[in-house]
XYZ file of C-alpha atoms in Angstrom:
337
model
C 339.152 154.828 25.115
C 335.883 154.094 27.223
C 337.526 153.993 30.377
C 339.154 157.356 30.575
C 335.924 158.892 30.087
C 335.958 158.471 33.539
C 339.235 159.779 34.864
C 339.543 162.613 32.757
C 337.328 165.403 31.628
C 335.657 165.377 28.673
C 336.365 167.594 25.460
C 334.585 168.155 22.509
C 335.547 170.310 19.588
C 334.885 170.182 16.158
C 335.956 172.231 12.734
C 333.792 172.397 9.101
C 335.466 170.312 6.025
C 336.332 173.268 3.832
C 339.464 171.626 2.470
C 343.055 172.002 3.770
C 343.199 173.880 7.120
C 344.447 177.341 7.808
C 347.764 178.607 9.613
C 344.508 179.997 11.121
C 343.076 177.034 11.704
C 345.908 175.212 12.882
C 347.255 178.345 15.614
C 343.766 178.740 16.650
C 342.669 175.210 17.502
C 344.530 172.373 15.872
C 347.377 172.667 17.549
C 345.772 172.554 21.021
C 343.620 169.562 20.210
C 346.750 168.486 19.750
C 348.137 168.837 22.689
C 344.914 168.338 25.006
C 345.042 164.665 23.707
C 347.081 163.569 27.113
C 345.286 166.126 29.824
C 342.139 165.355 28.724
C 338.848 163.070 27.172
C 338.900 164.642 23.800
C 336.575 164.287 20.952
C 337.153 165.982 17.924
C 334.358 166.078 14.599
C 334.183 166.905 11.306
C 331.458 168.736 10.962
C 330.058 168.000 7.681
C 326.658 168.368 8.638
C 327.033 172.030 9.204
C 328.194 172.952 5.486
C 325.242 172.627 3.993
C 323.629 175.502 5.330
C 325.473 177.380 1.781
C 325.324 175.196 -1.356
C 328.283 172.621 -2.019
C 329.479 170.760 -4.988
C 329.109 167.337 -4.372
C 332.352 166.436 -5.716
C 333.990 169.194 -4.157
C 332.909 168.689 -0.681
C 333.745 165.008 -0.941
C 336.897 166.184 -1.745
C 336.935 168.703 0.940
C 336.178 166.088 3.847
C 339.165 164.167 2.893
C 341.295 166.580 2.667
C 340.417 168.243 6.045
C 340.535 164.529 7.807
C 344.145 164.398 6.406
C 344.815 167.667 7.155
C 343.573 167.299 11.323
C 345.571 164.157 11.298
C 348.463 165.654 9.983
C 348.562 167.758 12.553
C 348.937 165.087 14.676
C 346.104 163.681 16.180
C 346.032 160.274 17.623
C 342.324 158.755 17.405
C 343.222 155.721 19.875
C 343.414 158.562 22.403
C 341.416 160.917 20.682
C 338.816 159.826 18.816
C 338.457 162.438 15.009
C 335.230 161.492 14.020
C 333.001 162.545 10.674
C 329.778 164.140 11.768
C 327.264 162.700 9.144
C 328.590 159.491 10.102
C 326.442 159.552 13.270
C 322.420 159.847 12.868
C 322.796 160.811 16.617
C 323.374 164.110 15.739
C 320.671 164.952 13.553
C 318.126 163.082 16.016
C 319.606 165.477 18.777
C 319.483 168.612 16.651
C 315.606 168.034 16.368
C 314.980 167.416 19.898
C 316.577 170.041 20.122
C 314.956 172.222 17.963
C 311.992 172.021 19.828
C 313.504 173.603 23.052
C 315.374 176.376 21.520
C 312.975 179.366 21.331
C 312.745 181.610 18.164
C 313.828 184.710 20.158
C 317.398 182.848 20.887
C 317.831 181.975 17.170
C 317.583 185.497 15.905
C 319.651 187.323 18.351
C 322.963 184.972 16.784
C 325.069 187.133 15.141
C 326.588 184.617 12.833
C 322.917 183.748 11.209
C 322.515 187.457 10.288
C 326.456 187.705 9.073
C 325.372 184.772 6.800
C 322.509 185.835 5.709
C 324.076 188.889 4.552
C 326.462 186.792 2.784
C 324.447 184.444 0.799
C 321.199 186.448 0.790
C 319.775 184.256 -2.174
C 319.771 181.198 -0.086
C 318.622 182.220 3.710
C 317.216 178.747 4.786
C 315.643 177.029 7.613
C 318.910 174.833 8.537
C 320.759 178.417 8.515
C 318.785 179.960 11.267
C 318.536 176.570 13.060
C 321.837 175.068 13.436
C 322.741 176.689 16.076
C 320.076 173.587 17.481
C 322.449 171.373 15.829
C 326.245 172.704 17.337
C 324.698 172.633 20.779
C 323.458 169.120 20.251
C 327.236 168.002 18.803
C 328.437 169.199 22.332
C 325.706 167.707 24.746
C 325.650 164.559 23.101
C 328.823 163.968 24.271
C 328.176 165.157 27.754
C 331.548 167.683 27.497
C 333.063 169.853 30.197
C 334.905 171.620 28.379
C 334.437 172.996 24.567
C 337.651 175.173 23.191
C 336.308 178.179 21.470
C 337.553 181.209 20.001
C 335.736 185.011 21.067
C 333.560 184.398 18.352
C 331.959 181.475 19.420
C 331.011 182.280 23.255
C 327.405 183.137 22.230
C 327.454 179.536 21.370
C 328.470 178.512 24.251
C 326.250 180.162 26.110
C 322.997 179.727 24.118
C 324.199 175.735 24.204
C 324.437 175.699 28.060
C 321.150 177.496 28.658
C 319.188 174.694 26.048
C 320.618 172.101 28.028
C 319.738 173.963 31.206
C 316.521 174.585 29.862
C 315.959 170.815 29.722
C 317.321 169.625 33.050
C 314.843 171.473 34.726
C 311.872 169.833 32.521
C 313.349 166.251 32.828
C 316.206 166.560 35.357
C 319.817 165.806 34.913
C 320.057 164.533 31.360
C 322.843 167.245 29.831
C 326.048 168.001 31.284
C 326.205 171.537 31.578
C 329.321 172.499 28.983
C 332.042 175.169 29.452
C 333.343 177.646 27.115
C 337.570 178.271 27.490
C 339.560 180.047 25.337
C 342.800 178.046 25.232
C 345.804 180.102 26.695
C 348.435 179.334 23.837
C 345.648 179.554 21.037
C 346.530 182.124 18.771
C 344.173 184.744 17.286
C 345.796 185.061 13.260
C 344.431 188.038 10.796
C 345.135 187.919 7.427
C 347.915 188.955 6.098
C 346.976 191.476 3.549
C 343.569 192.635 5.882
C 345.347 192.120 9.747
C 341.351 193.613 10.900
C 339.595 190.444 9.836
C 340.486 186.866 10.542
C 342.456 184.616 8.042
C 340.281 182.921 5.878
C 340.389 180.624 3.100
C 337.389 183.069 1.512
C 339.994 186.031 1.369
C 339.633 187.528 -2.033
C 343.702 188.484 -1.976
C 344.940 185.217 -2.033
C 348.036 186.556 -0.185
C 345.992 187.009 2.948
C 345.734 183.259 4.046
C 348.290 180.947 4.510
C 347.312 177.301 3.910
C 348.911 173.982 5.562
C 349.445 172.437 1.952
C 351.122 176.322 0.621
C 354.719 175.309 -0.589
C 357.390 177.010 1.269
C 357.708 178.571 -1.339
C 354.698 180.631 -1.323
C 354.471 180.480 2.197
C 357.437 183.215 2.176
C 356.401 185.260 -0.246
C 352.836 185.753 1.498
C 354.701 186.952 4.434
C 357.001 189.419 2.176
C 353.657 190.681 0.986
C 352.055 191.306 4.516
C 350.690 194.530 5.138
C 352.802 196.590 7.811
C 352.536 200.484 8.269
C 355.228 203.169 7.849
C 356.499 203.362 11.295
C 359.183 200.544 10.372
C 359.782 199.660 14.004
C 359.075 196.016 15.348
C 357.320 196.379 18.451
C 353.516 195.396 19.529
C 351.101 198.594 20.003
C 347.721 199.704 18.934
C 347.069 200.813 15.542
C 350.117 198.410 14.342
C 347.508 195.796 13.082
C 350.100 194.238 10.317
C 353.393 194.120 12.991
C 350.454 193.036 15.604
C 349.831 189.540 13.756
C 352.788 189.283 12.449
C 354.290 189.150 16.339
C 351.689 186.928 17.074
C 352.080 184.612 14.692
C 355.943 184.606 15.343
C 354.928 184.736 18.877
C 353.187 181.013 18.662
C 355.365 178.999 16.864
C 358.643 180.496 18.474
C 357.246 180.830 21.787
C 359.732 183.917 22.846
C 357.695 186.719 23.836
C 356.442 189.878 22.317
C 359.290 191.658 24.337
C 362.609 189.263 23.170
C 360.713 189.601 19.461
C 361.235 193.801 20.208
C 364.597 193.633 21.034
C 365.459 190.405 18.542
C 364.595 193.100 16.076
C 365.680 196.027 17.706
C 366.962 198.074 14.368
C 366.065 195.834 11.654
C 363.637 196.627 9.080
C 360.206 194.939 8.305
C 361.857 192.923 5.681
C 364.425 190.853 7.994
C 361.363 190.179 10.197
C 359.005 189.291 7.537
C 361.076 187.176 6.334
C 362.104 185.858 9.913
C 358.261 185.018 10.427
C 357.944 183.372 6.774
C 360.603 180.800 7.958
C 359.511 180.299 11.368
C 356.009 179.062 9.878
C 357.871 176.959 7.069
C 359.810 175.221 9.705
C 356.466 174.563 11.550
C 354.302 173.308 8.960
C 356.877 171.800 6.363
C 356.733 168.091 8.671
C 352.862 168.824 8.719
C 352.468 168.918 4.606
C 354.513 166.069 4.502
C 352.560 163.758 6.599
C 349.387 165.194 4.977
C 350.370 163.821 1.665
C 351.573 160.724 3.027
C 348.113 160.070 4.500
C 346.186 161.559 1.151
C 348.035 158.344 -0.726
C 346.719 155.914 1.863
C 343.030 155.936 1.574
C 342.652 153.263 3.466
C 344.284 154.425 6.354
C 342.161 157.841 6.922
C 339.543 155.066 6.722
C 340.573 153.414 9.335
C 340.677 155.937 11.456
C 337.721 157.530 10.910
C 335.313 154.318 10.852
C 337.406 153.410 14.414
C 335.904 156.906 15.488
C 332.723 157.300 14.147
C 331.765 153.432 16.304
C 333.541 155.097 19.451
C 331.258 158.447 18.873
C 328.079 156.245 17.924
C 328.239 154.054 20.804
C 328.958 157.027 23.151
C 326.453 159.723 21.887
C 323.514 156.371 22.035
C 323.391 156.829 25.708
C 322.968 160.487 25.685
C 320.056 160.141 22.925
C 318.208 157.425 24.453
C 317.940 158.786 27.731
C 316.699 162.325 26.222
C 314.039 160.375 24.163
C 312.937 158.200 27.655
C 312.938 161.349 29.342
C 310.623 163.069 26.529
C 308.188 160.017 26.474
C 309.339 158.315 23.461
C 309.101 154.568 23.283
C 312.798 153.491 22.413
C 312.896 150.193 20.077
C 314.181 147.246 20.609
C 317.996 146.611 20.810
């Protein structure tokens, strides 16, 4: 794995433990750290740390971890070229996050738009680590010295606030941080929920017909897409104020691949039912292997182990050289190896 790091650019991504993954999830991300794995470096987390910033059940995020490993792996991810590994696992990153920290000004912090959403959202518990891990994300990325980090729209501030810390520090200490860029995948789709097609699908929906999950029997699967919201126009084709027909293209879109025009005319005449239905079997046929392998891997404990301790050593061992040189840099005395 060391040596491509050399030949091939390097790619870091990483997605939060909150159980089983989304069709969200997957479209959005999953899929092309799938299929990055050849092109590129990759290195994909769990990031574990990050969840704490809103209470968890103990047992319920240990839970949680393992079924998200088993759900990334599922989708087909192949640590021997790209290494999955679990956050916590490596004190690098909360050594980073405080060096960090300390060259992040307060003025950056506040302006993020996903620390006030938050703190809108859980306004009894608005907490240092909540406001500050921002610190933390950009450190998961630099650590790593990564070219390239996938994002989605929402995540460009990010991006940006991540490349201007590392900047930040170059100039103080000269080239310690690879200066990361933000790219929005080309075949990464953007999925709504089903029931709300103006706000992303989400595992938090409170209509539990919005969000389709990996582990959903098939089932269920089609009757969340019988349920999806539409409008009264009746007519499959792609245009603004169609929100409902909009995702529901889109989500046909990616795991067909025809194009929004062949969906018009596949459809030409037919009612919203044939192509709800049409789109409810599209996704079975695409995730049905996927929930199979995930339970496969959910009985073999030892497996996901495996894998993950494999990663975590390859992460460790990589992100060391990133963290010692920032301490030297600083003036810190490194110990004895």
């Amino acid at each position: 794995m060391e040596n491509e790091t050399v030949k091939k650019q390097v790619v870091f991504s990483a997605i939060q433990p909150s159980g089983t993954i989304t069709l969200g999830n997957y479209l959005g991300a999953i899929r092309n750290w799938v299929r990055m794995q050849d092109d590129y470096h990759c290195l994909y987390a769990l990031a574990d740390l990050h969840t704490i910033t809103v209470r968890q059940d103990p047992a319920v995020m240990r839970q949680n971890i393992l079924n998200a490993y088993a759900s990334v792996m599922a989708c087909g991810i192949d640590v021997d070229k790209a290494p999955f590994f679990i956050q916590s696992h490596n004190p690098n990153h909360s050594q980073i996050a405080w060096i960090l920290d300390c060259y992040t000004q307060f003025g950056e912090l506040s302006r993020m738009t996903q620390f006030k959403d938050k703190s809108l959202r859980h306004a009894d518990n608005i907490n240092a680590g909540l406001f500050t891990y921002p610190a933390l994300m950009a450190g998961d990325i630099l650590l790593y010295q990564a070219d390239k980090v996938p994002v989605g729209a929402d995540q460009k501030q990010h991006i940006e606030l991540t490349r201007d810390i590392a900047m930040r520090f170059n100039q103080l200490y000269g080239n310690v941080f690879r200066i990361p860029e933000g790219f929005i995948p080309k075949d990464g789709a953007r999925v709504m929920s089903l029931q709300n097609p103006t706000a992303k699908m989400s595992k938090s929906d409170e209509n539990i017909n919005g969000c389709v999950l990996l582990t959903d029997p098939d089932t269920v699967i089609l009757k969340k897409f019988r349920r999806a919201v539409t409008d009264s126009e009746m007519k499959v084709r792609y245009a603004p104020g169609k929100d409902g027909i909009n995702n529901l293209m889109s989500i046909y879109s990616a795991v067909t691949g025809l194009s929004f025009e062949q969906i018009e005319r596949d459809f030409d005449g037919k009612g919203y039912g044939d192509f709800k239905t049409a789109v409810g079997e599209a996704v079975i046929a695409e995730l049905s292997p996927i929930r199979k392998r995930y339970e496969e891997l959910l009985k073999d404990r030892g497996y996901i182990e495996e894998c993950y301790s494999k990663s975590d050593a390859f992460a460790y061992r990589l992100s060391s050289r990133t963290i010692d040189k920032a301490m030297k840099k600083i003036g810190f005395i490194l110990p004895k190896k």
